[in-house]
PDB file of C-alpha atoms in Angstrom:
ATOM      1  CA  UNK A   1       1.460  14.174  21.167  1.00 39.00           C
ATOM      2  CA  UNK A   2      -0.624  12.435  23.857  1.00 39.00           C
ATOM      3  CA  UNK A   3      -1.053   8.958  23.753  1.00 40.00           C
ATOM      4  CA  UNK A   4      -3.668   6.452  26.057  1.00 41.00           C
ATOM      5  CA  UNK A   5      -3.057   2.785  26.841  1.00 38.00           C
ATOM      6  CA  UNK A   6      -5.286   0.565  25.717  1.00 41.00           C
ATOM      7  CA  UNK A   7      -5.272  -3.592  25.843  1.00 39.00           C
ATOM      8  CA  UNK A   8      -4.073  -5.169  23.119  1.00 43.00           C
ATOM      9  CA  UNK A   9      -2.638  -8.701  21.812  1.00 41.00           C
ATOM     10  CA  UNK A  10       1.035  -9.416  23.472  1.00 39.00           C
ATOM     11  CA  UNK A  11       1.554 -12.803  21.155  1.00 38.00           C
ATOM     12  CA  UNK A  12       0.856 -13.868  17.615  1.00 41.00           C
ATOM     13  CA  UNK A  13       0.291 -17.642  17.146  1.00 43.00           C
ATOM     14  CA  UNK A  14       2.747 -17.605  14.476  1.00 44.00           C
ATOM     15  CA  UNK A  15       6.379 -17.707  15.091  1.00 39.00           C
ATOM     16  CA  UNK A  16       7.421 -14.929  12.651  1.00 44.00           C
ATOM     17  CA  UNK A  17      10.594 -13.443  13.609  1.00 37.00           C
ATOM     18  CA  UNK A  18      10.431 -10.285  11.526  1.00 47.00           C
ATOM     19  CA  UNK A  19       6.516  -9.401  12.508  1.00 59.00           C
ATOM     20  CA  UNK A  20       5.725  -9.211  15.915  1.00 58.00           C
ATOM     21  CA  UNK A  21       2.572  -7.997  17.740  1.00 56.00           C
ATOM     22  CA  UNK A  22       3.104  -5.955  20.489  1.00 53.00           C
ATOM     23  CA  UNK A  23       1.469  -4.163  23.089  1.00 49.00           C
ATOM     24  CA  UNK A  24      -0.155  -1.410  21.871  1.00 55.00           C
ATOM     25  CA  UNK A  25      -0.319   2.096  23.174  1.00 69.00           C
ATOM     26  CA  UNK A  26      -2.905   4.808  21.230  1.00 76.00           C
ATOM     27  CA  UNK A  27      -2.031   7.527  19.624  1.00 78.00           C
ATOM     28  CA  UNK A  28      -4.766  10.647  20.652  1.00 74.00           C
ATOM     29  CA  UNK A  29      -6.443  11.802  17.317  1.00 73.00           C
ATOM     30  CA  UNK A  30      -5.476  15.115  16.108  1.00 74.00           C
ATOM     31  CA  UNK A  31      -6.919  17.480  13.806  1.00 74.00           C
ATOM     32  CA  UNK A  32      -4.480  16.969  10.727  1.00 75.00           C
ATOM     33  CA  UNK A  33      -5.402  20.661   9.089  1.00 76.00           C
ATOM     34  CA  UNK A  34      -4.058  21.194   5.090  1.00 86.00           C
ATOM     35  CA  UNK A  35      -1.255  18.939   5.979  1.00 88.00           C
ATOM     36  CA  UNK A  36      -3.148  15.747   4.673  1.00 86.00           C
ATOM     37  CA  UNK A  37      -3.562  18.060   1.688  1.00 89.00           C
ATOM     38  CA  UNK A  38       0.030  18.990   1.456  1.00 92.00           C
ATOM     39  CA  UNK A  39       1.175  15.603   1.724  1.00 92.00           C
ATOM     40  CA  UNK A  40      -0.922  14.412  -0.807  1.00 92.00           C
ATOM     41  CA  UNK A  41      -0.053  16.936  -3.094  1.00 94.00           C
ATOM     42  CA  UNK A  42       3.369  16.353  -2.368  1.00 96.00           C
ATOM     43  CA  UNK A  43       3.337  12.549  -3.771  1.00 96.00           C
ATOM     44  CA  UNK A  44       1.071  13.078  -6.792  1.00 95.00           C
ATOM     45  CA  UNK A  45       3.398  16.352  -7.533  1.00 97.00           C
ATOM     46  CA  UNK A  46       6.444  14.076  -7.396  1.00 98.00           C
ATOM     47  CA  UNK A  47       4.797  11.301  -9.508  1.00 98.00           C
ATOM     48  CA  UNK A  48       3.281  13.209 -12.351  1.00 98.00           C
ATOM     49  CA  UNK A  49       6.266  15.283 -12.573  1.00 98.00           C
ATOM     50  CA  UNK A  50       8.988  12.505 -12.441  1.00 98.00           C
ATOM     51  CA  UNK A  51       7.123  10.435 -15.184  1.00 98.00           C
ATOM     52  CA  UNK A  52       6.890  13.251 -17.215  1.00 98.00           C
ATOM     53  CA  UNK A  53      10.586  13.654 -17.121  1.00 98.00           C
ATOM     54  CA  UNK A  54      10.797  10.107 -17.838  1.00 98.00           C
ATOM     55  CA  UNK A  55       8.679   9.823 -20.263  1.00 98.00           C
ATOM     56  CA  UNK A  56       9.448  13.132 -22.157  1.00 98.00           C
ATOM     57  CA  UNK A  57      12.952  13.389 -21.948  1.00 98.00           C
ATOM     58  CA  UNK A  58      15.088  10.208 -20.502  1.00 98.00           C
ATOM     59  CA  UNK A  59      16.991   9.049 -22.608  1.00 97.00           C
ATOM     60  CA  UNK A  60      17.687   5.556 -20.822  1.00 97.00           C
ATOM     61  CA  UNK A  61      20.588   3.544 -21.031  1.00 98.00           C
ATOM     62  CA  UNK A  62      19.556  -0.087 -20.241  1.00 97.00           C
ATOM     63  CA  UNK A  63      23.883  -1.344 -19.637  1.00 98.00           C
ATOM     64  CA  UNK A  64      23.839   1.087 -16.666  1.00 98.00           C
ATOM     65  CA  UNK A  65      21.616   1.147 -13.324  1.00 98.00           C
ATOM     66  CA  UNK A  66      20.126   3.934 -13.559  1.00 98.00           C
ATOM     67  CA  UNK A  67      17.154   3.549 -15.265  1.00 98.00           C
ATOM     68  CA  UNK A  68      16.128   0.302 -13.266  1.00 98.00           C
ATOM     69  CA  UNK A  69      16.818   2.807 -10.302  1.00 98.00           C
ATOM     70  CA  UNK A  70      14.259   5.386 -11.610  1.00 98.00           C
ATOM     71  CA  UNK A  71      11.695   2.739 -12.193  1.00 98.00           C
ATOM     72  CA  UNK A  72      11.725   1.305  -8.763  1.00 98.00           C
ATOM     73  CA  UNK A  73      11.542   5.264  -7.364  1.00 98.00           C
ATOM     74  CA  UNK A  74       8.681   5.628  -9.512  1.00 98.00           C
ATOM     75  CA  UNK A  75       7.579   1.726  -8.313  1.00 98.00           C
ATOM     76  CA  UNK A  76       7.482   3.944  -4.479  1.00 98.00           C
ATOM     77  CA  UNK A  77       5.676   6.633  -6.130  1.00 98.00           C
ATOM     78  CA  UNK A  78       3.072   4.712  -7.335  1.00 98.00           C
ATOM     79  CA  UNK A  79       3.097   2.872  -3.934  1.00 97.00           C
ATOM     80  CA  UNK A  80       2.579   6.622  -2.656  1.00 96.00           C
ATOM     81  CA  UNK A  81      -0.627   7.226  -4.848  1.00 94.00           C
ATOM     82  CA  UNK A  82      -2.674   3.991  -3.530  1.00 94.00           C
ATOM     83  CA  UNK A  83      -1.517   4.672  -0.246  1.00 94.00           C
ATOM     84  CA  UNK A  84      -3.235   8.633  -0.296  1.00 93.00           C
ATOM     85  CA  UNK A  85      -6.195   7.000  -1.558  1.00 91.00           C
ATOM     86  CA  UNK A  86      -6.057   4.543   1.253  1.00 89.00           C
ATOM     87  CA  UNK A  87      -6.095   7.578   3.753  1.00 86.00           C
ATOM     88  CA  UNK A  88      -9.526   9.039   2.442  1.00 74.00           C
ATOM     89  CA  UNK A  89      -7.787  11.585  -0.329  1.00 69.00           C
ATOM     90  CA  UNK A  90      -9.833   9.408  -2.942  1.00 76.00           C
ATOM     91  CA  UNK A  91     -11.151   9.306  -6.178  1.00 88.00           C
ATOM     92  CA  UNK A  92      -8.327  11.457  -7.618  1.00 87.00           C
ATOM     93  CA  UNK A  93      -5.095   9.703  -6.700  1.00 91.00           C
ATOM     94  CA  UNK A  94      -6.784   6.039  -7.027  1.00 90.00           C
ATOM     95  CA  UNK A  95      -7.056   6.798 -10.575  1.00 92.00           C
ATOM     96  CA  UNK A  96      -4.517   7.733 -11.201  1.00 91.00           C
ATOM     97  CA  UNK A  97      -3.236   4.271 -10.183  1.00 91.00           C
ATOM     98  CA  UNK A  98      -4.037   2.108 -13.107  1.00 89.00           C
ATOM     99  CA  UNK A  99      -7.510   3.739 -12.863  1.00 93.00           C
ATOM    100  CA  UNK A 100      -8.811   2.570  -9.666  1.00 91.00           C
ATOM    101  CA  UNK A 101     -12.721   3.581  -8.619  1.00 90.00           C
ATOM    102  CA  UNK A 102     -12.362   4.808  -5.343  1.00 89.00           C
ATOM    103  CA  UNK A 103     -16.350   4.468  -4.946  1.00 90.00           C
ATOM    104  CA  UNK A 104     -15.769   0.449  -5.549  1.00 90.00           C
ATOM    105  CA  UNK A 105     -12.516   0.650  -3.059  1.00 90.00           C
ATOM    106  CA  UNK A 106     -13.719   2.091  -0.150  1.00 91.00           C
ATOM    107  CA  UNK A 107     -16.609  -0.534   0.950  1.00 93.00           C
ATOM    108  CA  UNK A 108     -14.453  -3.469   0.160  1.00 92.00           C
ATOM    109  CA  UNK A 109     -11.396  -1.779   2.385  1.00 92.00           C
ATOM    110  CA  UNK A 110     -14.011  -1.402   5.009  1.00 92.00           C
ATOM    111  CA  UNK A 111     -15.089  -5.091   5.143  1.00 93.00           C
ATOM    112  CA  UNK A 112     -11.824  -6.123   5.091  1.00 95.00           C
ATOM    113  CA  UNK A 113     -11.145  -3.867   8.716  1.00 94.00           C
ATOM    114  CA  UNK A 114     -14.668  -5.262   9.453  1.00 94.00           C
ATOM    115  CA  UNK A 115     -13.863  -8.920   9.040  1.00 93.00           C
ATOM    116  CA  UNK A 116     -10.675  -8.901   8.745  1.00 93.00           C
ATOM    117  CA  UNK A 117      -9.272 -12.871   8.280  1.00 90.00           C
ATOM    118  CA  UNK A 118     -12.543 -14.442   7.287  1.00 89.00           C
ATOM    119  CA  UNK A 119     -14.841 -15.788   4.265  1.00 90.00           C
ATOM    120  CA  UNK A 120     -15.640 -11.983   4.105  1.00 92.00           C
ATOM    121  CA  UNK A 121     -12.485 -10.478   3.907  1.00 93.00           C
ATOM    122  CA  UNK A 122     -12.156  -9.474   0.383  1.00 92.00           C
ATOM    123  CA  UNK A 123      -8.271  -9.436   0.978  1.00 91.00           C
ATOM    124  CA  UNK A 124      -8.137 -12.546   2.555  1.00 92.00           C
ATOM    125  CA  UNK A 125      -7.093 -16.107   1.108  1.00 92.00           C
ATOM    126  CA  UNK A 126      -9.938 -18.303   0.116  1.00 86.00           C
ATOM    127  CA  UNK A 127      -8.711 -20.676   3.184  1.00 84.00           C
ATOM    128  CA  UNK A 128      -7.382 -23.440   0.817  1.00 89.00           C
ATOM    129  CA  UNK A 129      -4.613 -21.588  -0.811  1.00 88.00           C
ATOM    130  CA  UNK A 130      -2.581 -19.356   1.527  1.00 90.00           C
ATOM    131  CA  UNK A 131       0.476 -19.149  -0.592  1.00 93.00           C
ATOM    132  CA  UNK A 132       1.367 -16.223  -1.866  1.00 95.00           C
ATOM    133  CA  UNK A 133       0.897 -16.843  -6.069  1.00 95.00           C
ATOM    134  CA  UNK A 134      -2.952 -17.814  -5.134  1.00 95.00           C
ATOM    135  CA  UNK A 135      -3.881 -15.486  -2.803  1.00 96.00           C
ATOM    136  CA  UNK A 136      -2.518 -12.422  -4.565  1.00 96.00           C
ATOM    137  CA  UNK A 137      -4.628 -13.965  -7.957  1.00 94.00           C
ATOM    138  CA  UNK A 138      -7.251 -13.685  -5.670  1.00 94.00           C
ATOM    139  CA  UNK A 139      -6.772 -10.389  -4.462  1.00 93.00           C
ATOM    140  CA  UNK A 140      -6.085  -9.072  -7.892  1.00 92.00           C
ATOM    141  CA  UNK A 141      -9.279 -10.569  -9.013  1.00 91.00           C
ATOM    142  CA  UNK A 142     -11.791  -8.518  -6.052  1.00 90.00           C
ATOM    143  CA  UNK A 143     -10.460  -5.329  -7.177  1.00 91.00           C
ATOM    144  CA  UNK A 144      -9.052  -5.072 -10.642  1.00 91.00           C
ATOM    145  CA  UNK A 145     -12.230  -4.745 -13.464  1.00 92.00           C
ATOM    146  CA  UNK A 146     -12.325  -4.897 -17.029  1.00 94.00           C
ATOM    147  CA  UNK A 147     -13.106  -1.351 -17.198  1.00 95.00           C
ATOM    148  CA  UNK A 148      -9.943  -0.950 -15.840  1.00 94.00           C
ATOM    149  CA  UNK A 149      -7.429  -3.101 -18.038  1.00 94.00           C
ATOM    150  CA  UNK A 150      -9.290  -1.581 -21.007  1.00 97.00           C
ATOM    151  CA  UNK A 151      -8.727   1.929 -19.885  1.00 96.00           C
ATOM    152  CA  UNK A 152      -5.073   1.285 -19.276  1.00 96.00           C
ATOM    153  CA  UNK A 153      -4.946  -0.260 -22.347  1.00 96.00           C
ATOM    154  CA  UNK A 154      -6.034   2.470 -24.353  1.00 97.00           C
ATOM    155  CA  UNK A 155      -3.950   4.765 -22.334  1.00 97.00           C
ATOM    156  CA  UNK A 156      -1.139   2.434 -23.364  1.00 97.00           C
ATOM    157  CA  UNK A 157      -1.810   2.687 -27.093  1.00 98.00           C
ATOM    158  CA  UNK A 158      -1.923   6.752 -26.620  1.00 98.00           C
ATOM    159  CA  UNK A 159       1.028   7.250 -24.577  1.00 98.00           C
ATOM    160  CA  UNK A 160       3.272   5.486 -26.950  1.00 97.00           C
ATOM    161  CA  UNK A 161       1.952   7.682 -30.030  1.00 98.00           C
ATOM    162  CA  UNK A 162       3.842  10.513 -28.104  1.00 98.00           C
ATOM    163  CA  UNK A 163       6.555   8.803 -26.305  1.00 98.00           C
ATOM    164  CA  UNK A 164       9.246   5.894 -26.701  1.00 98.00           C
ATOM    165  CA  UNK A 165       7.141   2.578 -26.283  1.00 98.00           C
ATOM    166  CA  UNK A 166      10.265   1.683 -24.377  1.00 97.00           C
ATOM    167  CA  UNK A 167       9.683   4.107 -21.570  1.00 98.00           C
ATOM    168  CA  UNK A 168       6.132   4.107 -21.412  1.00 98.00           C
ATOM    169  CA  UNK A 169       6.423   0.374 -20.648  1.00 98.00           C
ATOM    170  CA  UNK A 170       9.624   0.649 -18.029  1.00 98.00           C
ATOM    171  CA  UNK A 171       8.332   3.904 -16.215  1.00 98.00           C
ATOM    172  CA  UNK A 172       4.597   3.472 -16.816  1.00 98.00           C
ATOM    173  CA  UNK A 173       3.373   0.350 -16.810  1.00 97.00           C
ATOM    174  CA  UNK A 174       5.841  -1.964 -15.089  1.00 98.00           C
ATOM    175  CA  UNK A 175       6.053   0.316 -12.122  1.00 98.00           C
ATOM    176  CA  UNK A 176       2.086   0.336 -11.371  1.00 96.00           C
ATOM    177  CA  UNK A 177       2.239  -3.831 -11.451  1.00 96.00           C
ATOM    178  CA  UNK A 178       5.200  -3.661  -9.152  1.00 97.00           C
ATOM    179  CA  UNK A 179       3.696  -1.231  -6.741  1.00 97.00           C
ATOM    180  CA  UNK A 180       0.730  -3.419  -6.760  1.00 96.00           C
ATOM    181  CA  UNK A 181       2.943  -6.513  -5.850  1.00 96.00           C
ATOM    182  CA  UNK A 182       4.781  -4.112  -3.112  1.00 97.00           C
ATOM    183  CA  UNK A 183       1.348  -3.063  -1.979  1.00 96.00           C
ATOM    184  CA  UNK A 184       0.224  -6.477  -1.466  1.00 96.00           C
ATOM    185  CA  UNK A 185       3.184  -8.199  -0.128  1.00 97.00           C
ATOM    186  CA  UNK A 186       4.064  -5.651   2.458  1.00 97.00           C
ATOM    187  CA  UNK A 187       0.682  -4.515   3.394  1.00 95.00           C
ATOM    188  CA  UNK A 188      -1.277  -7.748   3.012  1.00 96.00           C
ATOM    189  CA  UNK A 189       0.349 -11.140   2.878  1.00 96.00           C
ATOM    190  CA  UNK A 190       3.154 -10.443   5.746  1.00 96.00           C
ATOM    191  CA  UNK A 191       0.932  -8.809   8.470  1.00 96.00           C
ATOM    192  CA  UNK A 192      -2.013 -12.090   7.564  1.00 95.00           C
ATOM    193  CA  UNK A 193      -0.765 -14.350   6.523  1.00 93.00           C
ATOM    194  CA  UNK A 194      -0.659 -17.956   8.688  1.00 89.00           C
ATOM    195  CA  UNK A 195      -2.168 -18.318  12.548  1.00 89.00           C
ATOM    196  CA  UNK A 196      -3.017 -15.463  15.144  1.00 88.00           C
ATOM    197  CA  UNK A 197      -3.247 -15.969  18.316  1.00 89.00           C
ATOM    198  CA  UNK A 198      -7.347 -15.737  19.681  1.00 88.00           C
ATOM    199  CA  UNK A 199      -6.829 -12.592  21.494  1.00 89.00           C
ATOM    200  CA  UNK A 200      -5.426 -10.427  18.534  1.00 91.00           C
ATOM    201  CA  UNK A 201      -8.332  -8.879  16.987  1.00 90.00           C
ATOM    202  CA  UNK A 202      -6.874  -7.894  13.990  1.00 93.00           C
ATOM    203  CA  UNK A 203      -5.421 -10.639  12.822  1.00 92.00           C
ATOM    204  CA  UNK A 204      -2.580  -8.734  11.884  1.00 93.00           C
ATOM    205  CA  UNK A 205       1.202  -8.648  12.826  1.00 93.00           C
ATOM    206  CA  UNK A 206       3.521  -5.787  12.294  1.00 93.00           C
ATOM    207  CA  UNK A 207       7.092  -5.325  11.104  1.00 92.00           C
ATOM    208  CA  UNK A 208      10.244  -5.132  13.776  1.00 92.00           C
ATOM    209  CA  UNK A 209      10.520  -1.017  14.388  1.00 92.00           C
ATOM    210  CA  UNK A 210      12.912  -0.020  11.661  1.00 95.00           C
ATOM    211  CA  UNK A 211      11.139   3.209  10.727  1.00 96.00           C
ATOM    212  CA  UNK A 212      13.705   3.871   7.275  1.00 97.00           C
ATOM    213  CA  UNK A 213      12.800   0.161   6.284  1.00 97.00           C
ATOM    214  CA  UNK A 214       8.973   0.193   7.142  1.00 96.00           C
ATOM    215  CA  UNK A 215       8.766   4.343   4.979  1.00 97.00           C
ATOM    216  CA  UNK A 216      10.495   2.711   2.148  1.00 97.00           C
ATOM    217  CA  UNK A 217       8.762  -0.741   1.792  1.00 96.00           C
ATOM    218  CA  UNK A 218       5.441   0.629   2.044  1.00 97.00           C
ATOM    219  CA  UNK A 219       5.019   3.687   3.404  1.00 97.00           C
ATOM    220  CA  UNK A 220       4.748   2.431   7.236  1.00 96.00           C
ATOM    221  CA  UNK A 221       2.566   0.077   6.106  1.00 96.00           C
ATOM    222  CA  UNK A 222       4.437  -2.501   7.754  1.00 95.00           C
ATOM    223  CA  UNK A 223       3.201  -1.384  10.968  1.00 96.00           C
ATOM    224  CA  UNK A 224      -0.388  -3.156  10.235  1.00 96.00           C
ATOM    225  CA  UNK A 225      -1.377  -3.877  13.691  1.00 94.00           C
ATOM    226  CA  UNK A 226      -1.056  -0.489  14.398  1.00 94.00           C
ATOM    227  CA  UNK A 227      -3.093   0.280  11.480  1.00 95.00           C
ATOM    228  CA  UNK A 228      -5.899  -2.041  12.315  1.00 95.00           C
ATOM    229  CA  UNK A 229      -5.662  -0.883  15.679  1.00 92.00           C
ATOM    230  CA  UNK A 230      -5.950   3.046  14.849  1.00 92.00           C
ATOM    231  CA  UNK A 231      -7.129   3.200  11.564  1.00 91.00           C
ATOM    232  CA  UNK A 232      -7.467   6.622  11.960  1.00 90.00           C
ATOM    233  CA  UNK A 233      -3.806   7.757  11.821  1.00 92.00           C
ATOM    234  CA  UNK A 234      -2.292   8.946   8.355  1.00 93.00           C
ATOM    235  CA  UNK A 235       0.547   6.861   6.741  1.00 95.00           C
ATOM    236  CA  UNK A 236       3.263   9.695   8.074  1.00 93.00           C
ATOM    237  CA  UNK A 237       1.826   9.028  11.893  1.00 93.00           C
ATOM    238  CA  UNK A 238       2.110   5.310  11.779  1.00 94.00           C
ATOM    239  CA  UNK A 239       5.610   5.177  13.251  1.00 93.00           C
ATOM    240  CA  UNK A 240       4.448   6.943  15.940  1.00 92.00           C
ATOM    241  CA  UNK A 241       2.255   4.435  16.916  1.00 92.00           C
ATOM    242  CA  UNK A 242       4.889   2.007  16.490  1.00 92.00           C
ATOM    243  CA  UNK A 243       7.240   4.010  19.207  1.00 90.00           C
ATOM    244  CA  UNK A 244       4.188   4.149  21.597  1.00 85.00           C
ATOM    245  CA  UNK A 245       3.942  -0.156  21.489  1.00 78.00           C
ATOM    246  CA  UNK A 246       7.867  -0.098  21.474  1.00 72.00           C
TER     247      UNK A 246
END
């Protein structure tokens, strides 16, 4: 794949260890065909079909690991949907997670790249409470809607007329409010969080180039400057971007 320097931010202002910014080479655009499709379909295959097992037929036993293994797999799965939707799949696979509106998502996700670390950064802190407890409240608060916890409340109250109340909490519900913490800790509170220096116009910092760590924490997600920087890149091209600034 060809690639093109461009200038970017060499420093961050904040002396994180474990999220660096670092010169930044581009990754050329290229036509992405049915793979986009294929990929998508390949996550909300795996999802649908591993909580149906789960659901259905798992017959979890709560003294061994396993099941808390299965719920964190289905945690990543989960992780997988929002982050299709993220890449312009859409409407389908953000409602599938917890019954997100894609139409509502997609001008907020563009102010944040807009303005990213200011007032109108919808992701952003309210610049008096950085921590993480208040700012993910926050976050929570600009995207999740009534409409929303009443839909997945009814869905609750359906699924468990079929299935063991049990497992539609531990493979259903607790994995979509972990994802949601995974989503925003790896892919919003560790790339802005603190100072940047002036000339990094993303206000973002990325993960050290572990490309096992960065699929399995978020989907590459880790590698936010790069995604500021080329927003146009899938989640499966990220890392590539992260070899070109390495």
């Amino acid at each position: 794949m060809r690639e093109e320097e461009v200038h970017s931010p060499l420093t961050t202002a904040s002396p994180d260890t474990a999220l660096l910014v670092t010169p930044s080479r581009r990754v050329r655009p290229t036509p992405l065909g049915n793979k986009g499709v294929l990929m998508a379909a390949l996550i909300v295959a795996a999802w649908a079909g591993l909580l149906a097992y789960l659901l259905a037929f798992y017959e979890p036993n709560w003294r061994t690991p396993w099941p808390y293994l299965l719920a964190l797999l289905q945690m990543h799965l989960y992780t997988g949907l929002f982050i299709t939707a993220h890449d312009a799949i859409g409407t389908l696979t953000a409602g599938l997670f917890a019954f997100n509106w894609f139409p509502r998502m997609l001008p907020k996700h563009h102010a944040h790249h807009r303005h990213v670390g200011t007032e109108a950064d919808p992701d952003f802190h309210d610049g008096r409470h950085p921590g993480f407890l208040f700012w993910f409240v926050r976050f929570a608060w600009n995207y999740v809607t009534v409409a929303q916890v009443l839909l997945m409340a009814l869905t609750y109250n359906v699924l468990k007329l079929f299935f063991p109340q049990a497992n539609v909490i531990a493979f259903w519900m607790v994995p979509a409010v972990l994802a949601t913490l995974q989503l925003f800790y790896f892919g919003t509170y560790l790339p802005h969080r603190g100072e940047h220096a002036p000339d990094n116009p993303h206000k973002s910092r990325s993960q050290l180039r572990q490309h096992i760590w960065a699929f399995v924490s978020c989907y590459f997600f880790g590698y936010h400057y790069e995604h500021h920087d080329q927003p146009y890149l899938p989640w499966w091209r990220l890392w590539r971007a992260k070899e070109a600034a390495s």
